[in-house]
Short mmCIF file of C-alpha atoms and ligand atoms in Angstrom, two decimals:
data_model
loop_
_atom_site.label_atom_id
_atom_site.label_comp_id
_atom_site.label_asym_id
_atom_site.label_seq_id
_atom_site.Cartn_x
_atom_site.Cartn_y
_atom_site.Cartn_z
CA UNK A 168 -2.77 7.23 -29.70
CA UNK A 169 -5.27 7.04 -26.92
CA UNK A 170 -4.18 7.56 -23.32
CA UNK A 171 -5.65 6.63 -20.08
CA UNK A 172 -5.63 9.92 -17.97
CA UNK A 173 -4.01 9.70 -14.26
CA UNK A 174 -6.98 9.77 -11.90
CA UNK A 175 -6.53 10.97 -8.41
CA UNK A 176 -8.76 9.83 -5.46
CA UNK A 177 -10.29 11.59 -2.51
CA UNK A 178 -7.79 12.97 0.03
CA UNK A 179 -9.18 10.65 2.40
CA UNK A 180 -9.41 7.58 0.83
CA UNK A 181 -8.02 4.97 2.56
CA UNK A 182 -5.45 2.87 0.49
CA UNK A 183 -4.38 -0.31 2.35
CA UNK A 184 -3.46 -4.28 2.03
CA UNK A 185 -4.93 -7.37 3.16
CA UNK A 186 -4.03 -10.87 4.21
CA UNK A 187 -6.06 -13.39 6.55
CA UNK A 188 -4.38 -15.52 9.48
CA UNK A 189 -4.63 -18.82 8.17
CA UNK A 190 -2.85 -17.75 4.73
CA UNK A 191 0.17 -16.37 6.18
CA UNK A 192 0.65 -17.09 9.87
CA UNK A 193 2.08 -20.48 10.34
CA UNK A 194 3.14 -21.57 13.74
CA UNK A 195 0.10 -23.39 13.51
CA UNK A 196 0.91 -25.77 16.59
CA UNK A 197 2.44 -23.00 18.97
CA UNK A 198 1.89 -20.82 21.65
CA UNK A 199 -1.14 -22.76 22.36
CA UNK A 200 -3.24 -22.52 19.10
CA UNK A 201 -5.95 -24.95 18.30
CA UNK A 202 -6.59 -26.94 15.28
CA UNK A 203 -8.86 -25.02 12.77
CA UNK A 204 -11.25 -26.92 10.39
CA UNK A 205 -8.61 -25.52 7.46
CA UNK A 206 -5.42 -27.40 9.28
CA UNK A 207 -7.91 -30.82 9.22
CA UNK A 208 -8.59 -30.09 5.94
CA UNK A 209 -5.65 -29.46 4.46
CA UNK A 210 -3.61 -32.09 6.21
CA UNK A 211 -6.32 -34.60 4.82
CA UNK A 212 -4.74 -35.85 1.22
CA UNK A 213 -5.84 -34.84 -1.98
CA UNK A 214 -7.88 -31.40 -0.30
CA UNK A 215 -5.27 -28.98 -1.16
CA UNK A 216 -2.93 -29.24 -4.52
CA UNK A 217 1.03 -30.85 -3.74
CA UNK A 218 -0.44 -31.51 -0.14
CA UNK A 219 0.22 -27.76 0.95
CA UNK A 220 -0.85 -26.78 4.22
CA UNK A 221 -1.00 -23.37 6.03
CA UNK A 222 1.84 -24.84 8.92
CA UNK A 223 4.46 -22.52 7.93
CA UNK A 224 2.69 -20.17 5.31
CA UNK A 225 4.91 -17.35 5.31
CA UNK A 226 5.80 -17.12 8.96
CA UNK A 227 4.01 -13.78 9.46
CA UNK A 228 3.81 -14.77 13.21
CA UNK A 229 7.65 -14.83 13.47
CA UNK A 230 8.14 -12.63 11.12
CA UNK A 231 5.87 -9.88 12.60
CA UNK A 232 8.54 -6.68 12.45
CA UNK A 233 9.62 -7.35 9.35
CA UNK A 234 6.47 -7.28 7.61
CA UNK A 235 5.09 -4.19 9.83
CA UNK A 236 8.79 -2.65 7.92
CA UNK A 237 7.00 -3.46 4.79
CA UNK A 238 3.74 -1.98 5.40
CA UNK A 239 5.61 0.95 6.86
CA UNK A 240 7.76 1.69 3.53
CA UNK A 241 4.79 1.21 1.06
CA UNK A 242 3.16 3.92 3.08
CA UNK A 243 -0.29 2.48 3.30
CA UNK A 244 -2.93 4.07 5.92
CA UNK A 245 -4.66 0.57 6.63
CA UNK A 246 -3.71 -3.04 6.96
CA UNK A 247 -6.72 -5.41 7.03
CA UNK A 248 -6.04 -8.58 8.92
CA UNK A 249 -7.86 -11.69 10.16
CA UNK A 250 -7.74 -12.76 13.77
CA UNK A 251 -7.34 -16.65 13.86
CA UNK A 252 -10.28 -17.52 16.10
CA UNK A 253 -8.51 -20.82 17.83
CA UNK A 254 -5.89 -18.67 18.37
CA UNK A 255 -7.41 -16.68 20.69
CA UNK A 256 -9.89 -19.12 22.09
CA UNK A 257 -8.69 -22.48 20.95
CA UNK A 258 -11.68 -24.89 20.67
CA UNK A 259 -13.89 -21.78 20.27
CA UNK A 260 -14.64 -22.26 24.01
CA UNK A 261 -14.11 -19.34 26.49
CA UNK A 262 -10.95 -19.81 27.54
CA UNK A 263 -9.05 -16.87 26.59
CA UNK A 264 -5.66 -17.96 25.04
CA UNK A 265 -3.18 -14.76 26.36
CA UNK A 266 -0.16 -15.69 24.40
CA UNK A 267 -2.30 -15.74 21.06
CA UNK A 268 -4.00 -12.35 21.94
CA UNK A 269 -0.52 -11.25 22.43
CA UNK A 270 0.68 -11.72 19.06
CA UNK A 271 -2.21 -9.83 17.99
CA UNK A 272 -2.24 -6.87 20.68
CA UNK A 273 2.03 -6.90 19.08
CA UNK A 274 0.49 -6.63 15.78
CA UNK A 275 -1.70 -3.56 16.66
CA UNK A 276 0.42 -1.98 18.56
CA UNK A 277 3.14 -2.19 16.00
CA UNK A 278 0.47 -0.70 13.15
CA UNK A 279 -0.30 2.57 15.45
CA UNK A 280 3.54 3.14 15.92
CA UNK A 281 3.41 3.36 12.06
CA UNK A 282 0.67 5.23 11.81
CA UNK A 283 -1.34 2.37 9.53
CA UNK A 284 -4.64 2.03 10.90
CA UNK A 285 -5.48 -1.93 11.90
CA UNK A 286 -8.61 -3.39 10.05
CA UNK A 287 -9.60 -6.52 11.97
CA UNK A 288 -11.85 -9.61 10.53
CA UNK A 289 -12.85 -11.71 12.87
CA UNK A 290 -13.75 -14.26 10.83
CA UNK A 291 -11.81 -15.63 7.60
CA UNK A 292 -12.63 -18.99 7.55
CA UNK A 293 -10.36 -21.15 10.04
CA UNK A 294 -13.49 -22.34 12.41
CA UNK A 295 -12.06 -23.81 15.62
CA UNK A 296 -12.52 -27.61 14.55
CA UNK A 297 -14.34 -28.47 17.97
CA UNK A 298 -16.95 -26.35 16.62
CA UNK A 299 -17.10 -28.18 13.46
CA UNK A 300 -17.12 -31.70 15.44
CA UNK A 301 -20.23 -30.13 17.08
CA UNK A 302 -21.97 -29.24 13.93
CA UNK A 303 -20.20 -26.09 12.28
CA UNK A 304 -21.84 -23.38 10.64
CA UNK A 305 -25.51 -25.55 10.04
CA UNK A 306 -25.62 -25.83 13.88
CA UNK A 307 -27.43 -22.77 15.51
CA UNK A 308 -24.39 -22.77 18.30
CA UNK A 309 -22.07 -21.70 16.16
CA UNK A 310 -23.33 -18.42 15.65
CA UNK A 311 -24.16 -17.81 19.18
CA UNK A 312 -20.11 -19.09 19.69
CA UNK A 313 -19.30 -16.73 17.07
CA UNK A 314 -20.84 -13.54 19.07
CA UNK A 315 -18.91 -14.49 22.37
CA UNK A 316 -15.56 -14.78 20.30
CA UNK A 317 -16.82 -11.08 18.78
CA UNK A 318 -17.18 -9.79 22.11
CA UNK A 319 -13.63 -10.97 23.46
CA UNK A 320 -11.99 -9.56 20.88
CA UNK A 321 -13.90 -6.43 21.40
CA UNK A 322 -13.33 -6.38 25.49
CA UNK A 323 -9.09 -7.36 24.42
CA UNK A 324 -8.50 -4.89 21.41
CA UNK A 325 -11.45 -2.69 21.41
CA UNK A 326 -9.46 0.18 22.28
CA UNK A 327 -7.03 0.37 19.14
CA UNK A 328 -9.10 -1.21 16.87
CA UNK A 329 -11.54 1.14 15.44
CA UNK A 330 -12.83 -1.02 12.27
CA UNK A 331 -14.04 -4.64 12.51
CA UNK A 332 -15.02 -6.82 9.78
CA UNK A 333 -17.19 -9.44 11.45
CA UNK A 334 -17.35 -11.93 8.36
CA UNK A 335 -15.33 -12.25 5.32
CA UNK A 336 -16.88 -13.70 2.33
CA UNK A 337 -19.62 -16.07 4.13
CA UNK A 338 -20.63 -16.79 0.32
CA UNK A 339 -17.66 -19.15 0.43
CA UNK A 340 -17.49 -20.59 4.40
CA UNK A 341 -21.19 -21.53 3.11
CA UNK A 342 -21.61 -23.02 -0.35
CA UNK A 343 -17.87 -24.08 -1.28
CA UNK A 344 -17.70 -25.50 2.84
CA UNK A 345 -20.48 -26.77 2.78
CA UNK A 346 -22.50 -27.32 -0.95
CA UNK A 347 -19.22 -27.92 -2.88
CA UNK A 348 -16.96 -29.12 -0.74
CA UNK A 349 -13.53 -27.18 -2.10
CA UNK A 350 -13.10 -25.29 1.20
CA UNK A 351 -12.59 -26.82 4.63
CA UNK A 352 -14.98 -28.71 6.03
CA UNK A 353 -15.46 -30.15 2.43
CA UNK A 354 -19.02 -31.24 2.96
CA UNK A 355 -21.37 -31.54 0.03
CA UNK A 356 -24.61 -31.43 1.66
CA UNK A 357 -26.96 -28.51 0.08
CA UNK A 358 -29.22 -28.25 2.66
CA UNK A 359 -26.32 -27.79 5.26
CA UNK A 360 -24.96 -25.23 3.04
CA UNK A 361 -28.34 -23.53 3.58
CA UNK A 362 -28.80 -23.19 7.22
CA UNK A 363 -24.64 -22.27 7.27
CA UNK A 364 -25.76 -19.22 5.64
CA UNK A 365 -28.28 -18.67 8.10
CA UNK A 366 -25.87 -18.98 10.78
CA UNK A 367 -23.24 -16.71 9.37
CA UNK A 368 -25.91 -14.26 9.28
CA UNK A 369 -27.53 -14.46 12.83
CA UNK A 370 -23.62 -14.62 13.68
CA UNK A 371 -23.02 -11.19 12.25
CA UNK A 372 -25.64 -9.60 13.73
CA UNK A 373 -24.72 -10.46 17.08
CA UNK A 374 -21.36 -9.69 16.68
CA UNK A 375 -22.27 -6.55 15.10
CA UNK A 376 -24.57 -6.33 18.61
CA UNK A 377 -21.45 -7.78 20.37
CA UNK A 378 -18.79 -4.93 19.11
CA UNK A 379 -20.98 -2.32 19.79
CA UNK A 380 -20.91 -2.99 22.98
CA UNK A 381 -17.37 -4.00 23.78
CA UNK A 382 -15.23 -1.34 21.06
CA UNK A 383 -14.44 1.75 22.32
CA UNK A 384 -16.20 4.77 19.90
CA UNK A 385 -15.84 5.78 17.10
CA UNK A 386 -15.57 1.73 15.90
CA UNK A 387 -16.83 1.32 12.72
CA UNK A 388 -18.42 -2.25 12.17
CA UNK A 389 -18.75 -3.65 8.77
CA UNK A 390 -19.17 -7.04 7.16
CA UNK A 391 -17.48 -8.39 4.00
CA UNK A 392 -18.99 -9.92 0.72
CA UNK A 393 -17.89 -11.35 -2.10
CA UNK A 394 -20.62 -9.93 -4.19
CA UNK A 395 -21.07 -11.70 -7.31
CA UNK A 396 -21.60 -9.45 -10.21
CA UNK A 397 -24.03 -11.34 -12.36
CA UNK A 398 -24.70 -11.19 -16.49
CA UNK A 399 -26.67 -12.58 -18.86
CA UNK A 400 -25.36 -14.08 -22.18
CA UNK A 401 -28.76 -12.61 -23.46
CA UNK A 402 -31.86 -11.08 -22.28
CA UNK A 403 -34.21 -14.64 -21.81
CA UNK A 404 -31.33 -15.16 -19.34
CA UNK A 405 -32.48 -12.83 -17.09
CA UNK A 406 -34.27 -15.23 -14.50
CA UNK A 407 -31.26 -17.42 -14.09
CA UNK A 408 -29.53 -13.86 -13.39
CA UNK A 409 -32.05 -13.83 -10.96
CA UNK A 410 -31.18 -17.13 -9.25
CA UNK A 411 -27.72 -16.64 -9.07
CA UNK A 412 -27.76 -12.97 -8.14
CA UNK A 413 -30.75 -14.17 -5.00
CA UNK A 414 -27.72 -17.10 -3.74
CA UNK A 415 -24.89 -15.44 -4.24
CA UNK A 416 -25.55 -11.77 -3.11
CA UNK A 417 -29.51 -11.39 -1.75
CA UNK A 418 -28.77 -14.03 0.54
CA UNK A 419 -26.61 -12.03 2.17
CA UNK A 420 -27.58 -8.18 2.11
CA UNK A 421 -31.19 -9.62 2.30
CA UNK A 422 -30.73 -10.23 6.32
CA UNK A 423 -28.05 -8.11 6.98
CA UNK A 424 -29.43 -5.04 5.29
CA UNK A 425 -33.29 -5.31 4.93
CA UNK A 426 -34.09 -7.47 7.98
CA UNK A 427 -35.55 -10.21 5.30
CA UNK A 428 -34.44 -13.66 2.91
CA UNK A 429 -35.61 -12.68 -0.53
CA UNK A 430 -39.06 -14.41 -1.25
CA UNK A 431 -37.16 -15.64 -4.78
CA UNK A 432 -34.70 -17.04 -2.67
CA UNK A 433 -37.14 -19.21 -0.27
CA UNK A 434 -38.84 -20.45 -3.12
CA UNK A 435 -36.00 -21.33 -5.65
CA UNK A 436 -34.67 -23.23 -2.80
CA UNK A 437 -38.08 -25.21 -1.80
CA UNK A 438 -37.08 -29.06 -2.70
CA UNK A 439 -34.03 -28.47 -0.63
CA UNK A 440 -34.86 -27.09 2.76
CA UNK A 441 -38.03 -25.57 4.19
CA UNK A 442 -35.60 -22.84 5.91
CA UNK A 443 -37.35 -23.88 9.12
CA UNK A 444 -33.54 -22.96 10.88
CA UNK A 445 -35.08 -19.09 10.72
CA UNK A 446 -36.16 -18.24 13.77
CA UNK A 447 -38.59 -15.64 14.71
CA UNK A 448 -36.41 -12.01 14.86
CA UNK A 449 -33.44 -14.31 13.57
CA UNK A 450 -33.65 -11.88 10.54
CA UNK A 451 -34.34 -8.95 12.33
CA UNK A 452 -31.05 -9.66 14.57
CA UNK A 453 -28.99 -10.39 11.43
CA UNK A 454 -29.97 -6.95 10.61
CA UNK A 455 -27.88 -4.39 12.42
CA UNK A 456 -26.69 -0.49 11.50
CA UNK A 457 -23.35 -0.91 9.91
CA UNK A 458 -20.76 1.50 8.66
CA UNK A 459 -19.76 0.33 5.63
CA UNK A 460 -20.09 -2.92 3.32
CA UNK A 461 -16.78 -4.52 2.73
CA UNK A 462 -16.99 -5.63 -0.93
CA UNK A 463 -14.42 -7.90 -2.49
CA UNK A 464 -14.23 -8.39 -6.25
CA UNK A 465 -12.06 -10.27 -8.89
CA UNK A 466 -14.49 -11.27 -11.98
CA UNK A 467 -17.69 -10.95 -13.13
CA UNK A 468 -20.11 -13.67 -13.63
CA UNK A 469 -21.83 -14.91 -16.82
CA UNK A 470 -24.53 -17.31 -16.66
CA UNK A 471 -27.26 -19.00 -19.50
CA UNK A 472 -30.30 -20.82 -19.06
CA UNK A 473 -29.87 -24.18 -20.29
CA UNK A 474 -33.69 -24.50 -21.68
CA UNK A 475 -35.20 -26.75 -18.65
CA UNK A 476 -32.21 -29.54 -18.99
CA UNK A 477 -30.37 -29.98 -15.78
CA UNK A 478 -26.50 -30.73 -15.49
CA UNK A 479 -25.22 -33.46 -13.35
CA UNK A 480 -22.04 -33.17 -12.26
CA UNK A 481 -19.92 -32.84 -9.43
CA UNK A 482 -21.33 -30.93 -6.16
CA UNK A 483 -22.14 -27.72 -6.85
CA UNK A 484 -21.79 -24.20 -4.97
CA UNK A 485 -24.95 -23.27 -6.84
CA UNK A 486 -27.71 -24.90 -5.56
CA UNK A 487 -30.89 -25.09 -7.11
CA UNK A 488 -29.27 -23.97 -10.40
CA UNK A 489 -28.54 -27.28 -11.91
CA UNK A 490 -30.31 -25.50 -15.16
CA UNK A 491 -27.97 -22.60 -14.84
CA UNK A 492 -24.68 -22.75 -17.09
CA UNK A 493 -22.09 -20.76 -15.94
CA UNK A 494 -20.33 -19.48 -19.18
CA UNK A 495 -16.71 -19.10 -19.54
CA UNK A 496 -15.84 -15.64 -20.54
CA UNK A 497 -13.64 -13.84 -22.62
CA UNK A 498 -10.23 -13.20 -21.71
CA UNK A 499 -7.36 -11.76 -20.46
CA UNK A 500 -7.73 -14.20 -17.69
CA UNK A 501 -5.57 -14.14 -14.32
CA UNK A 502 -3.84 -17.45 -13.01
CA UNK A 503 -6.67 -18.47 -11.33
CA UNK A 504 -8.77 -18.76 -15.33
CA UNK A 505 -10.90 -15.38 -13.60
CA UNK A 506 -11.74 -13.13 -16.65
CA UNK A 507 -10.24 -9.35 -16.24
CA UNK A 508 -12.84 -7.04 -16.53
CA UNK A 509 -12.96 -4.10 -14.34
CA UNK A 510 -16.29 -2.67 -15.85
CA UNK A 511 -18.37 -5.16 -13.28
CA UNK A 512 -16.58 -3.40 -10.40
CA UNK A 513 -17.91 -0.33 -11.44
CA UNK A 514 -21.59 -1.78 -12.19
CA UNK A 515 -21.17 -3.47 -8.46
CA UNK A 516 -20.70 -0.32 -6.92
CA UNK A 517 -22.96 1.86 -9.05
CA UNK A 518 -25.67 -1.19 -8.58
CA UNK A 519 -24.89 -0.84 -4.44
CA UNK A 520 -24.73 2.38 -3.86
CA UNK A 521 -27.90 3.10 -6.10
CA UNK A 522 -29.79 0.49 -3.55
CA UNK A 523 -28.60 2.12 -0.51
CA UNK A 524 -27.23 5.47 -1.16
CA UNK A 525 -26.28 6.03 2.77
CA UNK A 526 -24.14 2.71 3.28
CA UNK A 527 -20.32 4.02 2.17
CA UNK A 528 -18.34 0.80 0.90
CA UNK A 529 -14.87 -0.12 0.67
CA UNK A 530 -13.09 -2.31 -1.68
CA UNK A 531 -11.84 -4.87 0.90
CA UNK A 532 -10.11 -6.92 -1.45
CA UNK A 533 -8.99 -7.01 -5.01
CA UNK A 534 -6.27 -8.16 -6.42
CA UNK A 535 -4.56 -10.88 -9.23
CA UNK A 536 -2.88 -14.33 -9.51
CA UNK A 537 0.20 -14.80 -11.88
CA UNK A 538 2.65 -16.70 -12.31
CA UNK A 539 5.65 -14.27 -11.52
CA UNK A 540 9.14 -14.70 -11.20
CA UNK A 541 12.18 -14.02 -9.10
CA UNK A 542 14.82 -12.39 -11.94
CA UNK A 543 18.34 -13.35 -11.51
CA UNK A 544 18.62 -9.52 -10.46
CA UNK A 545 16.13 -9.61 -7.80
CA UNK A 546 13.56 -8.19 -9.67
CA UNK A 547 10.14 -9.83 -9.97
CA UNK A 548 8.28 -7.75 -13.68
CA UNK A 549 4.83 -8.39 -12.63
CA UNK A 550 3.85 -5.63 -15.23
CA UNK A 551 0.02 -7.72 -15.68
CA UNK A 552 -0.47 -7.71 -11.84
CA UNK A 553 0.26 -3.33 -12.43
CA UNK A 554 -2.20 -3.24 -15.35
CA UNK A 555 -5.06 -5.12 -13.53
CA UNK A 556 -4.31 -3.06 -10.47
CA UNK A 557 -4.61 0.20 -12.60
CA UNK A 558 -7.42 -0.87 -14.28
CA UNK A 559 -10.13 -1.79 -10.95
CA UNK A 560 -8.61 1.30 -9.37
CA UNK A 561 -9.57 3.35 -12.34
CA UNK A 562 -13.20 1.54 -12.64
CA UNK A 563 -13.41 2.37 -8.93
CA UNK A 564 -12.43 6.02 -9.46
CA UNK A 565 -15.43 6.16 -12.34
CA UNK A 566 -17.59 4.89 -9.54
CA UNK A 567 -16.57 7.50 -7.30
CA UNK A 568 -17.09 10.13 -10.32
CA UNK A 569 -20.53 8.80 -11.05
CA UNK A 570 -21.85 9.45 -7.15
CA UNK A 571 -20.77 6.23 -5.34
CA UNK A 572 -19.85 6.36 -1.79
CA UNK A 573 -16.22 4.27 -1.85
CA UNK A 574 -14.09 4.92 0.82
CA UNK A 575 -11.07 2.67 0.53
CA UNK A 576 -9.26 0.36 -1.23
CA UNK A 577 -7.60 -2.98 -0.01
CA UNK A 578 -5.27 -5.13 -2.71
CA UNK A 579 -5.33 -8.34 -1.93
CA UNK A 580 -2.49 -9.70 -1.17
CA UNK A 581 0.31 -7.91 0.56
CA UNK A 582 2.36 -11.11 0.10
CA UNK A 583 1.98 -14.74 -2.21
CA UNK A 584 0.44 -16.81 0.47
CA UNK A 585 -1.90 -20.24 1.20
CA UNK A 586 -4.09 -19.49 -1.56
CA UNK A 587 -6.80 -22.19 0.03
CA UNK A 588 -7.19 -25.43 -2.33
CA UNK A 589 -4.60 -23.82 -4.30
CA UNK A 590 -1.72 -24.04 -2.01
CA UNK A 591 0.88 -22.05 -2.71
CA UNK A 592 0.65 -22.39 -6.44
CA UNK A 593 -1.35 -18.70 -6.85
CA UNK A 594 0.32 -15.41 -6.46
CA UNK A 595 -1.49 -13.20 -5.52
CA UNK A 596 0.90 -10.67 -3.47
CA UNK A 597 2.60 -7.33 -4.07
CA UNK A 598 5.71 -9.29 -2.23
CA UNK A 599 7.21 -11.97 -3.75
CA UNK A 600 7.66 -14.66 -1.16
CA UNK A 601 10.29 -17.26 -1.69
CA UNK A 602 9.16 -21.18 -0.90
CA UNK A 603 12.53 -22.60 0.38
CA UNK A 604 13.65 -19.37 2.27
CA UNK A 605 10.36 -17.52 3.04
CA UNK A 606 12.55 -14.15 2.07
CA UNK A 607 10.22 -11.34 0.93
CA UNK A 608 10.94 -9.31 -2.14
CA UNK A 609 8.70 -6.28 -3.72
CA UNK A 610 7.41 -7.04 -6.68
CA UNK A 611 7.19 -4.28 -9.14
CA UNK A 612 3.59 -3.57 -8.51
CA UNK A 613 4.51 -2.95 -4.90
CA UNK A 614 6.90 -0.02 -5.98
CA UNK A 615 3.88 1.13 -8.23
CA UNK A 616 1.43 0.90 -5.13
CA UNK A 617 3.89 2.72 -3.27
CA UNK A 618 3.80 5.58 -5.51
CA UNK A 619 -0.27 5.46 -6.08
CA UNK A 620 -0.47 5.49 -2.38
CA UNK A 621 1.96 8.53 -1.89
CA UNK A 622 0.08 10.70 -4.28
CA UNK A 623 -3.58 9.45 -4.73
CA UNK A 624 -2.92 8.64 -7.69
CA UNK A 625 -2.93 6.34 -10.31
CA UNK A 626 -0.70 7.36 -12.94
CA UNK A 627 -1.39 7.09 -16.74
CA UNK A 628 0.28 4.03 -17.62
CA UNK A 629 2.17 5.82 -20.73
O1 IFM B 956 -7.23 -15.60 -1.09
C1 IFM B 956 -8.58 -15.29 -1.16
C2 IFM B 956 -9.04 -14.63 0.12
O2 IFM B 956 -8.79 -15.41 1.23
C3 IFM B 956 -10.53 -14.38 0.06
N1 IFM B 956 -10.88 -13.67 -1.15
C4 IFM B 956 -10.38 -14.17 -2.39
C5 IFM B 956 -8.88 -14.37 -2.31
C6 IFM B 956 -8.35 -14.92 -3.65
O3 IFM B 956 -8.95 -16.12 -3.98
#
């Protein structure tokens, strides 16, 4: 019988979990916190399933020591976190909000004393809504708002925090925001979507710019993508690879890495904006040194060309692919219908670090959906949850053996929280948390973190 061998990772490899603010927060009225465009959006009907909103999520902000005890026992070097932007600065003005900084500088504070290193995003997703009232991520502003909010939260934690994440997954604040209309605002206007990823890119940069100058060295400053890794059903798909790979992923490490939009890009896009939002160095400022790239991956992608016809259909994330199908892919699938199928993380990396063989990455987030359950004896058998765990660490640890710079890993979640326009209907923690009483309980793939974190190791699952 064939068995998987255990694989052991780099001494230094930096294991670690991740939540974001809005998912798991709550006290979304208090201690002075603005609305974000996610409270409007989910408090509008029919945005997010059963009418779930992020007000209570799972009380992380009152429930701060016990879930620093949790990071604590699983033993975890790094906890990646999101700051909630109108927390901090409510109505992304510059009035500095102390009692919201507070909560944060507790949070820190509370990770050194364990000895887990704090991993800050500044951005995941819950735009101060006064920003959005004054044109969001398609307004130029934004992005110069975005770098003063950067540089606060350099100046206020700059000196315990030595990695920032400036954006997390602008693939989605931009296209599902703003093209598709899932996520908060919930516009469908393609050309919007557009210029919103021109923002989020000039808005990196100058954070990047704006971190520099505020953290205390050694910071390390990275940015996080959801790269998409793209296949075709069959070779004559490989220019709709093309398309989807120049939206989803060039669009991105395009400015932020080379300084430049891909020419594909610019001209797939033609009939929907002239990209006259670019301003001259706007890619060049988007461009800054960073220490690693933040990559988050669930699924691959498979796409088809659909010989010239064009589907019509609700709003799209994909713009300028209406001739594009996106093919449904084998299973095992998680809770959320994403395919399992580690290999692409391994092609991702290979692919990345054969492009820029200097940038080290860092799985920022990975991580599984299912529907588990609370066992009358307290125990929740997410067994699938272990086995796709096992299997993206082991296609990361064939990265790492094939020459790939990864650095870390993040599972997203450490606890079930808001999963967006899912509610609370996805699981996607290591901690069980209960509805009605918000009590957390380790799952079993938090025991079998535990023990991959303690020895660098993923066991064989025999
Ligand atoms: O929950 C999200 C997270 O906020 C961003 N990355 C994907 C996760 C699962 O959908």
């Amino acid at each position: 019988m064939p068995t998987t061998p255990a694989r052991a990772f780099p001494e230094d490899f930096l294991w670690g979990t991740a939540t974001a603010a809005y998912q798991v927060e709550g006290a979304a009225a208090e201690d002075g916190r603005g609305p974000s465009i996610w409270d409007t959006f989910s408090h509008t009907p029919g945005r997010v399933d059963h009418g779930d909103t992020g007000d209570v999520a799972c009380d992380h902000y009152h429930r701060l020591e016990e879930d620093l005890g949790i990071l604590a026992r699983l033993g975890v070097g790094a906890y990646r976190f999101s700051i909630s932007w109108p927390r901090v600065l409510p109505g992304g003005g510059d009035r500095l909000n102390r009692r919201g900084l507070d909560f944060y500088s507790r949070l820190v504070d509370g990770l050194l004393e364990r000895g887990v290193a704090p991993v800050a995003t500044l951005y995941h997703w819950d735009l101060p809504q006064e920003l959005e009232d004054a044109g969001g991520w398609p307004h130029r502003d934004t992005a110069l708002r975005f770098a003063e909010y950067a540089h606060r939260m350099g100046e206020a934690l700059g000196d315990r925090v030595h990695t920032w994440i400036t954006l997390n997954e602008p693939w989605c604040s931009a296209y599902l925001g703003y093209a598709s209309g899932v996520h908060a605002p919930g516009r469908t206007d393609p050309a919007g979507a557009l210029a919103a990823v021109h923002h989020l890119n000039l808005g990196h940069g100058l954070a990047v710019q704006a971190l520099r100058a505020t953290a205390a060295p050694p910071a390390r400053v990275a940015v996080t993508l959801n790269l998409h890794h793209v296949r075709g059903v069959s070779e004559r798909d490989a220019e709709a690879v093309r398309r989807v790979d120049a939206l989803a992923n060039r669009a991105f490490l395009g400015p932020m890495l080379d300084g430049a939009y891909p020419r594909d890009l610019i001209e797939a896009t033609a009939s929907v904006t002239d990209w006259a939002f670019v301003h001259d160095s706007d890619e060049a400022t988007a461009c800054q040194a960073l220490d690693l790239l933040g990559v988050n991956y669930y699924s691959p992608v498979l796409v088809r060309a659909r010989d010239g016809e064009t589907a019509d259909g609700p709003a799209s994330p994909w713009i300028a692919c209406g001739d594009v199908e996106f093919v449904r892919q084998p299973g095992p699938y998680t809770e959320m219908g994403w395919s399992i199928d580690e290999t692409g993380l391994t092609e991702l990396l290979l692919r990345l670090h054969g492009d820029r063989p200097s940038l080290p990455l860092m799985i920022t987030e990975n991580g599984a959906a299912f529907a588990d359950v609370l066992d009358g004896d307290g125990r929740v058998r997410d067994e699938r949850r272990v086995d796709y765990l096992r299997r993206h660490l082991t296609a990361v640890a064939d990265a790492i053996d094939a020459g790939a710079d990864v650095r870390g890993y993040f599972v997203w979640s450490l606890m079930d929280n808001f999963e967006w326009a899912h509610g609370y209907a996805k699981r996607f923690g290591i901690v069980y948390v209960d509805r009605e009483t918000l009590d957390r309980t380790w799952k079993d793939s938090a025991h079998w973190y535990r023990d991959v974190v303690a020895t660098g190791t993923v066991p064989d699952p025999s």
